[in-house]
Short mmCIF file of N, CA and C in Angstrom, two decimals:
data_model
loop_
_atom_site.label_atom_id
_atom_site.label_comp_id
_atom_site.label_asym_id
_atom_site.label_seq_id
_atom_site.Cartn_x
_atom_site.Cartn_y
_atom_site.Cartn_z
N MET A 81 0.82 -1.22 0.01
CA MET A 81 -0.04 0.06 0.04
C MET A 81 0.89 1.26 -0.02
N SER A 82 1.93 1.22 0.75
CA SER A 82 2.74 2.45 0.86
C SER A 82 3.38 2.71 -0.52
N ARG A 83 3.73 1.67 -1.34
CA ARG A 83 4.37 1.80 -2.64
C ARG A 83 3.33 2.55 -3.57
N SER A 84 2.10 2.17 -3.50
CA SER A 84 1.00 2.77 -4.31
C SER A 84 0.96 4.37 -3.89
N ILE A 85 0.92 4.63 -2.70
CA ILE A 85 0.90 6.03 -2.20
C ILE A 85 2.16 6.76 -2.68
N THR A 86 3.33 6.21 -2.67
CA THR A 86 4.55 6.77 -3.08
C THR A 86 4.46 7.11 -4.58
N ARG A 87 3.92 6.19 -5.34
CA ARG A 87 3.83 6.39 -6.82
C ARG A 87 2.83 7.52 -7.07
N ARG A 88 1.75 7.57 -6.39
CA ARG A 88 0.74 8.63 -6.68
C ARG A 88 1.41 9.98 -6.21
N ALA A 89 2.02 9.96 -5.10
CA ALA A 89 2.80 11.29 -4.65
C ALA A 89 3.71 11.68 -5.70
N PHE A 90 4.56 10.88 -6.18
CA PHE A 90 5.55 11.17 -7.20
C PHE A 90 4.91 11.59 -8.43
N MET A 91 3.75 11.03 -8.90
CA MET A 91 3.06 11.46 -10.07
C MET A 91 2.43 12.90 -9.86
N VAL A 92 1.88 13.12 -8.72
CA VAL A 92 1.32 14.38 -8.46
C VAL A 92 2.38 15.47 -8.44
N PHE A 93 3.41 15.25 -7.75
CA PHE A 93 4.49 16.25 -7.58
C PHE A 93 5.12 16.43 -9.03
N GLY A 94 5.29 15.34 -9.68
CA GLY A 94 5.86 15.49 -11.03
C GLY A 94 5.06 16.28 -11.91
N GLY A 95 3.73 16.07 -11.88
CA GLY A 95 2.78 16.84 -12.69
C GLY A 95 2.88 18.29 -12.35
N LEU A 96 2.92 18.48 -11.06
CA LEU A 96 2.96 20.03 -10.64
C LEU A 96 4.27 20.72 -11.08
N ALA A 97 5.35 19.95 -10.98
CA ALA A 97 6.59 20.51 -11.46
C ALA A 97 6.59 20.74 -12.98
N LEU A 98 5.94 19.87 -13.72
CA LEU A 98 5.88 20.03 -15.24
C LEU A 98 4.92 21.22 -15.46
N ALA A 99 3.91 21.37 -14.83
CA ALA A 99 2.92 22.51 -14.95
C ALA A 99 3.65 23.82 -14.63
N GLY A 100 4.45 23.88 -13.65
CA GLY A 100 5.19 25.08 -13.18
C GLY A 100 6.15 25.37 -14.24
N THR A 101 6.89 24.40 -14.88
CA THR A 101 7.90 24.66 -15.91
C THR A 101 7.19 25.28 -17.10
N LEU A 102 6.13 24.72 -17.44
CA LEU A 102 5.36 25.18 -18.71
C LEU A 102 4.92 26.58 -18.46
N THR A 103 4.45 26.86 -17.28
CA THR A 103 3.95 28.21 -16.99
C THR A 103 5.15 29.24 -17.06
N LEU A 104 6.33 28.89 -16.56
CA LEU A 104 7.41 29.72 -16.63
C LEU A 104 7.77 29.89 -18.06
N ALA A 105 7.78 28.86 -18.91
CA ALA A 105 8.19 28.98 -20.31
C ALA A 105 7.30 29.87 -21.07
N GLN A 106 5.98 29.82 -20.72
CA GLN A 106 5.05 30.69 -21.34
C GLN A 106 5.17 32.18 -20.94
N ALA A 107 5.63 32.45 -19.77
CA ALA A 107 5.69 33.80 -19.25
C ALA A 107 7.00 34.55 -19.73
N ALA A 108 7.94 33.87 -20.42
CA ALA A 108 9.09 34.48 -20.72
C ALA A 108 8.86 35.69 -21.78
N PRO A 109 9.58 36.84 -21.60
CA PRO A 109 9.42 37.89 -22.54
C PRO A 109 9.82 37.40 -23.96
N VAL A 110 9.18 38.05 -24.90
CA VAL A 110 9.50 37.64 -26.37
C VAL A 110 9.95 38.94 -27.08
N SER A 111 10.89 38.86 -27.89
CA SER A 111 11.37 40.02 -28.73
C SER A 111 11.14 39.74 -30.11
N PHE A 112 10.73 40.87 -30.91
CA PHE A 112 10.51 40.64 -32.40
C PHE A 112 10.50 42.04 -33.01
N ALA A 113 10.64 41.95 -34.26
CA ALA A 113 10.74 43.31 -35.06
C ALA A 113 9.51 43.57 -35.88
N VAL A 114 9.15 44.74 -36.12
CA VAL A 114 7.96 45.14 -36.93
C VAL A 114 8.56 46.16 -37.98
N PRO A 115 8.43 45.80 -39.19
CA PRO A 115 8.88 46.75 -40.31
C PRO A 115 7.74 47.84 -40.43
N LEU A 116 8.14 49.17 -40.67
CA LEU A 116 7.27 50.19 -40.79
C LEU A 116 7.40 50.80 -42.26
N THR A 117 6.31 50.83 -42.96
CA THR A 117 6.30 51.29 -44.34
C THR A 117 5.17 52.16 -44.74
N GLY A 118 5.25 52.98 -45.65
CA GLY A 118 4.07 53.78 -46.11
C GLY A 118 3.04 52.90 -46.81
N ALA A 119 3.39 51.63 -47.31
CA ALA A 119 2.39 50.79 -48.00
C ALA A 119 1.42 50.25 -46.99
N GLN A 120 1.86 50.12 -45.71
CA GLN A 120 0.87 49.65 -44.71
C GLN A 120 -0.15 50.63 -44.26
N GLN A 121 0.14 51.90 -44.59
CA GLN A 121 -0.91 52.94 -44.13
C GLN A 121 -2.14 52.72 -44.89
N VAL A 122 -3.30 53.12 -44.24
CA VAL A 122 -4.57 53.01 -44.87
C VAL A 122 -5.26 54.40 -45.05
N PRO A 123 -5.29 55.00 -46.13
CA PRO A 123 -4.85 54.44 -47.42
C PRO A 123 -3.26 54.51 -47.60
N PRO A 124 -2.68 53.65 -48.45
CA PRO A 124 -1.16 53.79 -48.58
C PRO A 124 -0.67 55.09 -48.83
N VAL A 125 0.58 55.37 -48.34
CA VAL A 125 1.25 56.61 -48.52
C VAL A 125 2.45 56.42 -49.39
N GLN A 126 2.69 57.22 -50.51
CA GLN A 126 3.97 57.17 -51.18
C GLN A 126 4.99 57.93 -50.40
N THR A 127 5.99 57.26 -49.95
CA THR A 127 7.08 57.82 -49.17
C THR A 127 8.39 57.06 -49.41
N PRO A 128 9.42 57.84 -49.46
CA PRO A 128 10.70 57.11 -49.38
C PRO A 128 11.14 56.64 -48.08
N GLY A 129 10.43 57.00 -47.03
CA GLY A 129 10.68 56.69 -45.69
C GLY A 129 10.32 55.28 -45.31
N SER A 130 11.08 54.79 -44.23
CA SER A 130 10.76 53.52 -43.75
C SER A 130 11.18 53.47 -42.31
N GLY A 131 10.97 52.40 -41.55
CA GLY A 131 11.32 52.27 -40.11
C GLY A 131 11.32 50.87 -39.67
N ASN A 132 11.71 50.70 -38.44
CA ASN A 132 11.71 49.41 -37.89
C ASN A 132 11.47 49.60 -36.39
N ALA A 133 10.66 48.69 -35.81
CA ALA A 133 10.43 48.68 -34.33
C ALA A 133 10.89 47.48 -33.77
N LYS A 134 11.74 47.55 -32.79
CA LYS A 134 12.20 46.35 -32.11
C LYS A 134 11.41 46.34 -30.80
N LEU A 135 10.59 45.35 -30.49
CA LEU A 135 9.72 45.36 -29.40
C LEU A 135 10.02 44.07 -28.57
N THR A 136 9.91 44.25 -27.24
CA THR A 136 9.99 43.18 -26.26
C THR A 136 8.68 43.26 -25.46
N TYR A 137 8.00 42.11 -25.29
CA TYR A 137 6.75 42.01 -24.64
C TYR A 137 6.84 40.98 -23.59
N ASP A 138 6.43 41.28 -22.32
CA ASP A 138 6.34 40.27 -21.30
C ASP A 138 4.93 40.19 -20.91
N ALA A 139 4.25 38.98 -21.34
CA ALA A 139 2.75 38.74 -21.06
C ALA A 139 2.48 38.75 -19.62
N SER A 140 3.42 38.29 -18.83
CA SER A 140 3.12 38.13 -17.34
C SER A 140 2.90 39.51 -16.61
N THR A 141 3.60 40.45 -17.14
CA THR A 141 3.54 41.79 -16.57
C THR A 141 2.74 42.82 -17.51
N ARG A 142 2.52 42.44 -18.70
CA ARG A 142 1.90 43.21 -19.73
C ARG A 142 2.83 44.48 -20.19
N VAL A 143 4.07 44.43 -19.94
CA VAL A 143 5.06 45.43 -20.30
C VAL A 143 5.55 45.29 -21.71
N VAL A 144 5.39 46.27 -22.51
CA VAL A 144 6.00 46.25 -23.89
C VAL A 144 7.09 47.43 -23.85
N THR A 145 8.21 47.17 -24.42
CA THR A 145 9.33 47.99 -24.50
C THR A 145 9.65 48.14 -25.96
N TRP A 146 10.08 49.32 -26.41
CA TRP A 146 10.17 49.69 -27.83
C TRP A 146 11.55 50.46 -28.06
N ASN A 147 12.09 50.13 -29.17
CA ASN A 147 13.14 50.93 -29.86
C ASN A 147 12.92 51.12 -31.24
N ILE A 148 12.35 52.23 -31.70
CA ILE A 148 11.80 52.45 -32.98
C ILE A 148 12.70 53.39 -33.78
N THR A 149 13.21 52.98 -34.95
CA THR A 149 14.05 53.93 -35.83
C THR A 149 13.30 54.13 -37.14
N PHE A 150 13.59 55.18 -37.68
CA PHE A 150 13.02 55.61 -38.95
C PHE A 150 13.93 56.65 -39.66
N SER A 151 13.72 56.67 -41.01
CA SER A 151 14.60 57.62 -41.75
C SER A 151 13.74 57.83 -43.10
N GLY A 152 14.18 58.98 -43.78
CA GLY A 152 13.71 59.26 -45.10
C GLY A 152 12.27 59.75 -45.21
N LEU A 153 11.77 60.09 -44.12
CA LEU A 153 10.35 60.58 -44.13
C LEU A 153 10.27 61.88 -44.83
N THR A 154 9.08 62.28 -45.37
CA THR A 154 8.89 63.42 -46.17
C THR A 154 8.90 64.67 -45.55
N SER A 155 8.75 64.68 -44.17
CA SER A 155 8.77 65.92 -43.34
C SER A 155 8.93 65.55 -41.83
N PRO A 156 9.19 66.51 -41.00
CA PRO A 156 9.40 66.19 -39.61
C PRO A 156 8.38 65.30 -38.94
N THR A 157 8.80 64.48 -38.13
CA THR A 157 7.92 63.61 -37.38
C THR A 157 7.28 64.33 -36.25
N THR A 158 6.03 64.15 -36.05
CA THR A 158 5.21 64.88 -35.10
C THR A 158 4.78 64.03 -33.94
N MET A 159 4.56 62.72 -34.11
CA MET A 159 4.13 61.89 -33.14
C MET A 159 4.17 60.38 -33.54
N ALA A 160 4.07 59.52 -32.59
CA ALA A 160 3.97 58.04 -32.83
C ALA A 160 3.23 57.36 -31.77
N HIS A 161 2.44 56.35 -32.20
CA HIS A 161 1.52 55.64 -31.32
C HIS A 161 1.43 54.17 -31.58
N PHE A 162 0.70 53.41 -30.59
CA PHE A 162 0.19 52.14 -31.02
C PHE A 162 -1.34 52.49 -31.13
N HIS A 163 -1.89 51.91 -32.18
CA HIS A 163 -3.28 52.04 -32.46
C HIS A 163 -4.06 50.72 -32.32
N GLY A 164 -5.28 50.67 -32.03
CA GLY A 164 -5.93 49.32 -32.08
C GLY A 164 -7.49 49.58 -31.47
N PRO A 165 -8.24 48.58 -31.55
CA PRO A 165 -8.00 47.28 -32.19
C PRO A 165 -8.17 47.31 -33.72
N ALA A 166 -7.33 46.77 -34.51
CA ALA A 166 -7.49 46.79 -35.92
C ALA A 166 -6.53 45.77 -36.51
N PRO A 167 -7.09 44.92 -37.41
CA PRO A 167 -6.21 44.05 -38.23
C PRO A 167 -5.52 44.92 -39.32
N ALA A 168 -4.64 44.36 -40.07
CA ALA A 168 -3.99 45.00 -41.10
C ALA A 168 -5.01 45.45 -42.09
N GLY A 169 -4.88 46.62 -42.68
CA GLY A 169 -5.71 47.16 -43.64
C GLY A 169 -6.94 47.98 -43.03
N LYS A 170 -6.94 48.07 -41.70
CA LYS A 170 -8.06 48.77 -41.07
C LYS A 170 -7.48 49.81 -40.12
N ASN A 171 -8.09 50.99 -39.92
CA ASN A 171 -7.67 51.93 -38.92
C ASN A 171 -8.38 51.94 -37.68
N ALA A 172 -7.73 52.48 -36.54
CA ALA A 172 -8.28 52.47 -35.25
C ALA A 172 -7.70 53.68 -34.44
N GLY A 173 -8.25 53.86 -33.32
CA GLY A 173 -7.80 55.01 -32.48
C GLY A 173 -6.47 54.71 -31.72
N VAL A 174 -5.99 55.79 -31.22
CA VAL A 174 -4.69 55.67 -30.36
C VAL A 174 -4.95 54.86 -29.12
N LYS A 175 -4.05 54.04 -28.84
CA LYS A 175 -4.21 53.24 -27.54
C LYS A 175 -3.03 53.68 -26.54
N VAL A 176 -1.83 53.64 -27.08
CA VAL A 176 -0.57 53.93 -26.25
C VAL A 176 0.31 55.04 -27.01
N TRP A 177 0.68 56.05 -26.37
CA TRP A 177 1.63 56.85 -26.97
C TRP A 177 3.07 56.31 -26.95
N ILE A 178 3.69 56.38 -28.06
CA ILE A 178 5.12 55.97 -28.20
C ILE A 178 6.00 57.15 -28.01
N SER A 179 5.74 58.22 -28.68
CA SER A 179 6.50 59.51 -28.55
C SER A 179 5.91 60.11 -27.25
N GLN A 180 6.66 61.20 -26.81
CA GLN A 180 6.24 61.91 -25.64
C GLN A 180 5.01 62.72 -25.98
N LYS A 181 3.91 62.58 -25.27
CA LYS A 181 2.65 63.22 -25.62
C LYS A 181 2.94 64.80 -25.48
N GLY A 182 2.54 65.61 -26.45
CA GLY A 182 2.62 67.00 -26.46
C GLY A 182 3.98 67.48 -27.04
N SER A 183 4.88 66.57 -27.30
CA SER A 183 6.16 66.97 -27.89
C SER A 183 5.96 67.36 -29.32
N THR A 184 6.57 68.45 -29.81
CA THR A 184 6.49 68.80 -31.26
C THR A 184 7.66 68.40 -32.06
N GLU A 185 8.65 67.83 -31.40
CA GLU A 185 9.88 67.27 -32.19
C GLU A 185 10.17 65.88 -31.78
N VAL A 186 10.01 65.03 -32.71
CA VAL A 186 10.22 63.56 -32.43
C VAL A 186 11.37 63.11 -33.40
N THR A 187 12.37 62.61 -32.81
CA THR A 187 13.53 62.10 -33.55
C THR A 187 13.80 60.66 -33.33
N SER A 188 14.48 60.11 -34.43
CA SER A 188 14.78 58.68 -34.35
C SER A 188 16.17 58.53 -33.61
N PRO A 189 16.21 57.54 -32.69
CA PRO A 189 15.29 56.48 -32.28
C PRO A 189 14.27 56.97 -31.23
N ILE A 190 13.16 56.33 -31.12
CA ILE A 190 12.31 56.57 -30.02
C ILE A 190 12.31 55.30 -29.22
N THR A 191 12.66 55.47 -27.92
CA THR A 191 12.71 54.31 -26.97
C THR A 191 11.76 54.50 -25.80
N GLY A 192 11.24 53.47 -25.26
CA GLY A 192 10.39 53.64 -24.10
C GLY A 192 9.75 52.37 -23.79
N GLN A 193 8.72 52.41 -22.81
CA GLN A 193 8.02 51.25 -22.51
C GLN A 193 6.73 51.67 -21.84
N ALA A 194 5.79 50.80 -21.74
CA ALA A 194 4.43 51.01 -21.21
C ALA A 194 3.89 49.75 -20.68
N THR A 195 3.09 49.85 -19.63
CA THR A 195 2.31 48.70 -19.09
C THR A 195 0.87 48.79 -19.77
N LEU A 196 0.60 47.76 -20.45
CA LEU A 196 -0.71 47.72 -21.22
C LEU A 196 -1.79 47.38 -20.15
N SER A 197 -2.94 47.85 -20.51
CA SER A 197 -4.13 47.50 -19.69
C SER A 197 -4.49 46.04 -20.10
N ALA A 198 -5.36 45.41 -19.35
CA ALA A 198 -5.79 43.97 -19.77
C ALA A 198 -6.38 44.00 -21.11
N ASP A 199 -7.15 44.90 -21.50
CA ASP A 199 -7.78 44.90 -22.91
C ASP A 199 -6.74 45.19 -23.87
N GLU A 200 -5.82 46.17 -23.69
CA GLU A 200 -4.75 46.50 -24.53
C GLU A 200 -3.89 45.27 -24.83
N ALA A 201 -3.59 44.56 -23.70
CA ALA A 201 -2.81 43.28 -23.78
C ALA A 201 -3.43 42.26 -24.74
N LYS A 202 -4.70 42.11 -24.64
CA LYS A 202 -5.45 41.16 -25.40
C LYS A 202 -5.34 41.56 -26.81
N MET A 203 -5.55 42.84 -27.11
CA MET A 203 -5.33 43.30 -28.57
C MET A 203 -3.95 43.17 -29.10
N PHE A 204 -2.92 43.45 -28.24
CA PHE A 204 -1.55 43.34 -28.61
C PHE A 204 -1.22 41.86 -28.90
N GLU A 205 -1.58 40.98 -28.12
CA GLU A 205 -1.29 39.50 -28.18
C GLU A 205 -1.98 38.93 -29.33
N ALA A 206 -3.18 39.52 -29.81
CA ALA A 206 -3.91 39.03 -30.92
C ALA A 206 -3.47 39.53 -32.26
N GLY A 207 -2.53 40.52 -32.22
CA GLY A 207 -2.02 41.10 -33.49
C GLY A 207 -3.03 42.10 -33.95
N GLU A 208 -3.75 42.75 -33.07
CA GLU A 208 -4.74 43.77 -33.49
C GLU A 208 -4.33 45.16 -33.08
N MET A 209 -2.98 45.33 -33.01
CA MET A 209 -2.48 46.68 -32.81
C MET A 209 -1.49 47.03 -33.92
N TYR A 210 -1.26 48.32 -34.21
CA TYR A 210 -0.27 48.68 -35.14
C TYR A 210 0.46 49.97 -34.66
N ILE A 211 1.70 50.04 -35.14
CA ILE A 211 2.42 51.25 -34.87
C ILE A 211 2.32 52.15 -35.98
N ASN A 212 2.14 53.53 -35.64
CA ASN A 212 1.94 54.49 -36.62
C ASN A 212 2.88 55.72 -36.35
N VAL A 213 3.72 56.06 -37.34
CA VAL A 213 4.48 57.32 -37.16
C VAL A 213 3.86 58.33 -38.01
N HIS A 214 3.52 59.52 -37.37
CA HIS A 214 2.96 60.65 -38.00
C HIS A 214 3.90 61.76 -38.36
N THR A 215 3.63 62.46 -39.59
CA THR A 215 4.66 63.53 -39.92
C THR A 215 3.80 64.70 -40.19
N LYS A 216 4.46 65.94 -40.42
CA LYS A 216 3.74 67.10 -40.71
C LYS A 216 3.03 67.02 -42.02
N ASN A 217 3.69 66.37 -43.09
CA ASN A 217 3.05 66.27 -44.36
C ASN A 217 1.90 65.22 -44.32
N ASN A 218 1.96 64.19 -43.36
CA ASN A 218 1.13 63.09 -43.41
C ASN A 218 0.53 62.93 -41.93
N PRO A 219 -0.24 63.85 -41.57
CA PRO A 219 -0.81 63.94 -40.20
C PRO A 219 -1.59 62.64 -39.75
N ASP A 220 -2.07 61.92 -40.67
CA ASP A 220 -2.77 60.59 -40.29
C ASP A 220 -1.76 59.45 -40.16
N GLY A 221 -0.42 59.64 -40.58
CA GLY A 221 0.56 58.65 -40.50
C GLY A 221 1.23 58.49 -41.81
N GLU A 222 2.56 58.37 -41.75
CA GLU A 222 3.37 58.23 -42.89
C GLU A 222 3.81 56.78 -43.12
N ILE A 223 4.23 56.22 -41.99
CA ILE A 223 4.62 54.83 -41.97
C ILE A 223 3.94 54.03 -40.83
N ARG A 224 3.77 52.77 -41.05
CA ARG A 224 2.90 51.97 -40.13
C ARG A 224 3.43 50.55 -40.24
N GLY A 225 3.20 49.83 -39.08
CA GLY A 225 3.50 48.40 -39.14
C GLY A 225 2.62 47.68 -38.20
N GLN A 226 2.07 46.49 -38.66
CA GLN A 226 1.15 45.73 -37.89
C GLN A 226 1.98 44.92 -36.77
N VAL A 227 1.60 45.00 -35.52
CA VAL A 227 2.32 44.30 -34.51
C VAL A 227 1.76 42.85 -34.43
N THR A 228 2.63 41.92 -34.80
CA THR A 228 2.28 40.54 -34.70
C THR A 228 3.28 39.73 -33.94
N PRO A 229 2.95 39.63 -32.58
CA PRO A 229 3.96 38.85 -31.70
C PRO A 229 4.05 37.33 -32.07
N PRO A 230 5.27 36.86 -32.01
CA PRO A 230 5.41 35.37 -32.30
C PRO A 230 4.55 34.61 -31.32
N LYS A 231 4.15 33.44 -31.72
CA LYS A 231 3.22 32.65 -30.94
C LYS A 231 4.05 31.74 -30.09
#
């Protein structure tokens, strides 16, 4: 009888250890890149400009960190945001400021971080947010990139 209890205890503790390991693996921050182009704007913008967003996202804390670079834009950059919820090809409202709110001069690179709300985190994880860089000549956005975190 004690052997049966020992086996059950081993299986229970082993299962708990495995579950804990899987939970930790799922909670690890992920890093990925998002290309920014005028072709992704809605409607598309003809621009020689482009950019790249290097993002790190920690689902356990809902913290997103960014380093966004851009060049070749047609006029000075005025602001940058995460917008959502929207799939590629659709527009949506501002969710998170990337540039400093109220600043009139935005230069590359833009670095920062934010803690997403629970709703924003769901949008972000589902690929329903995009990054938009706005300029004086293109106030609705000159370059854009759909945020698609790796699964």
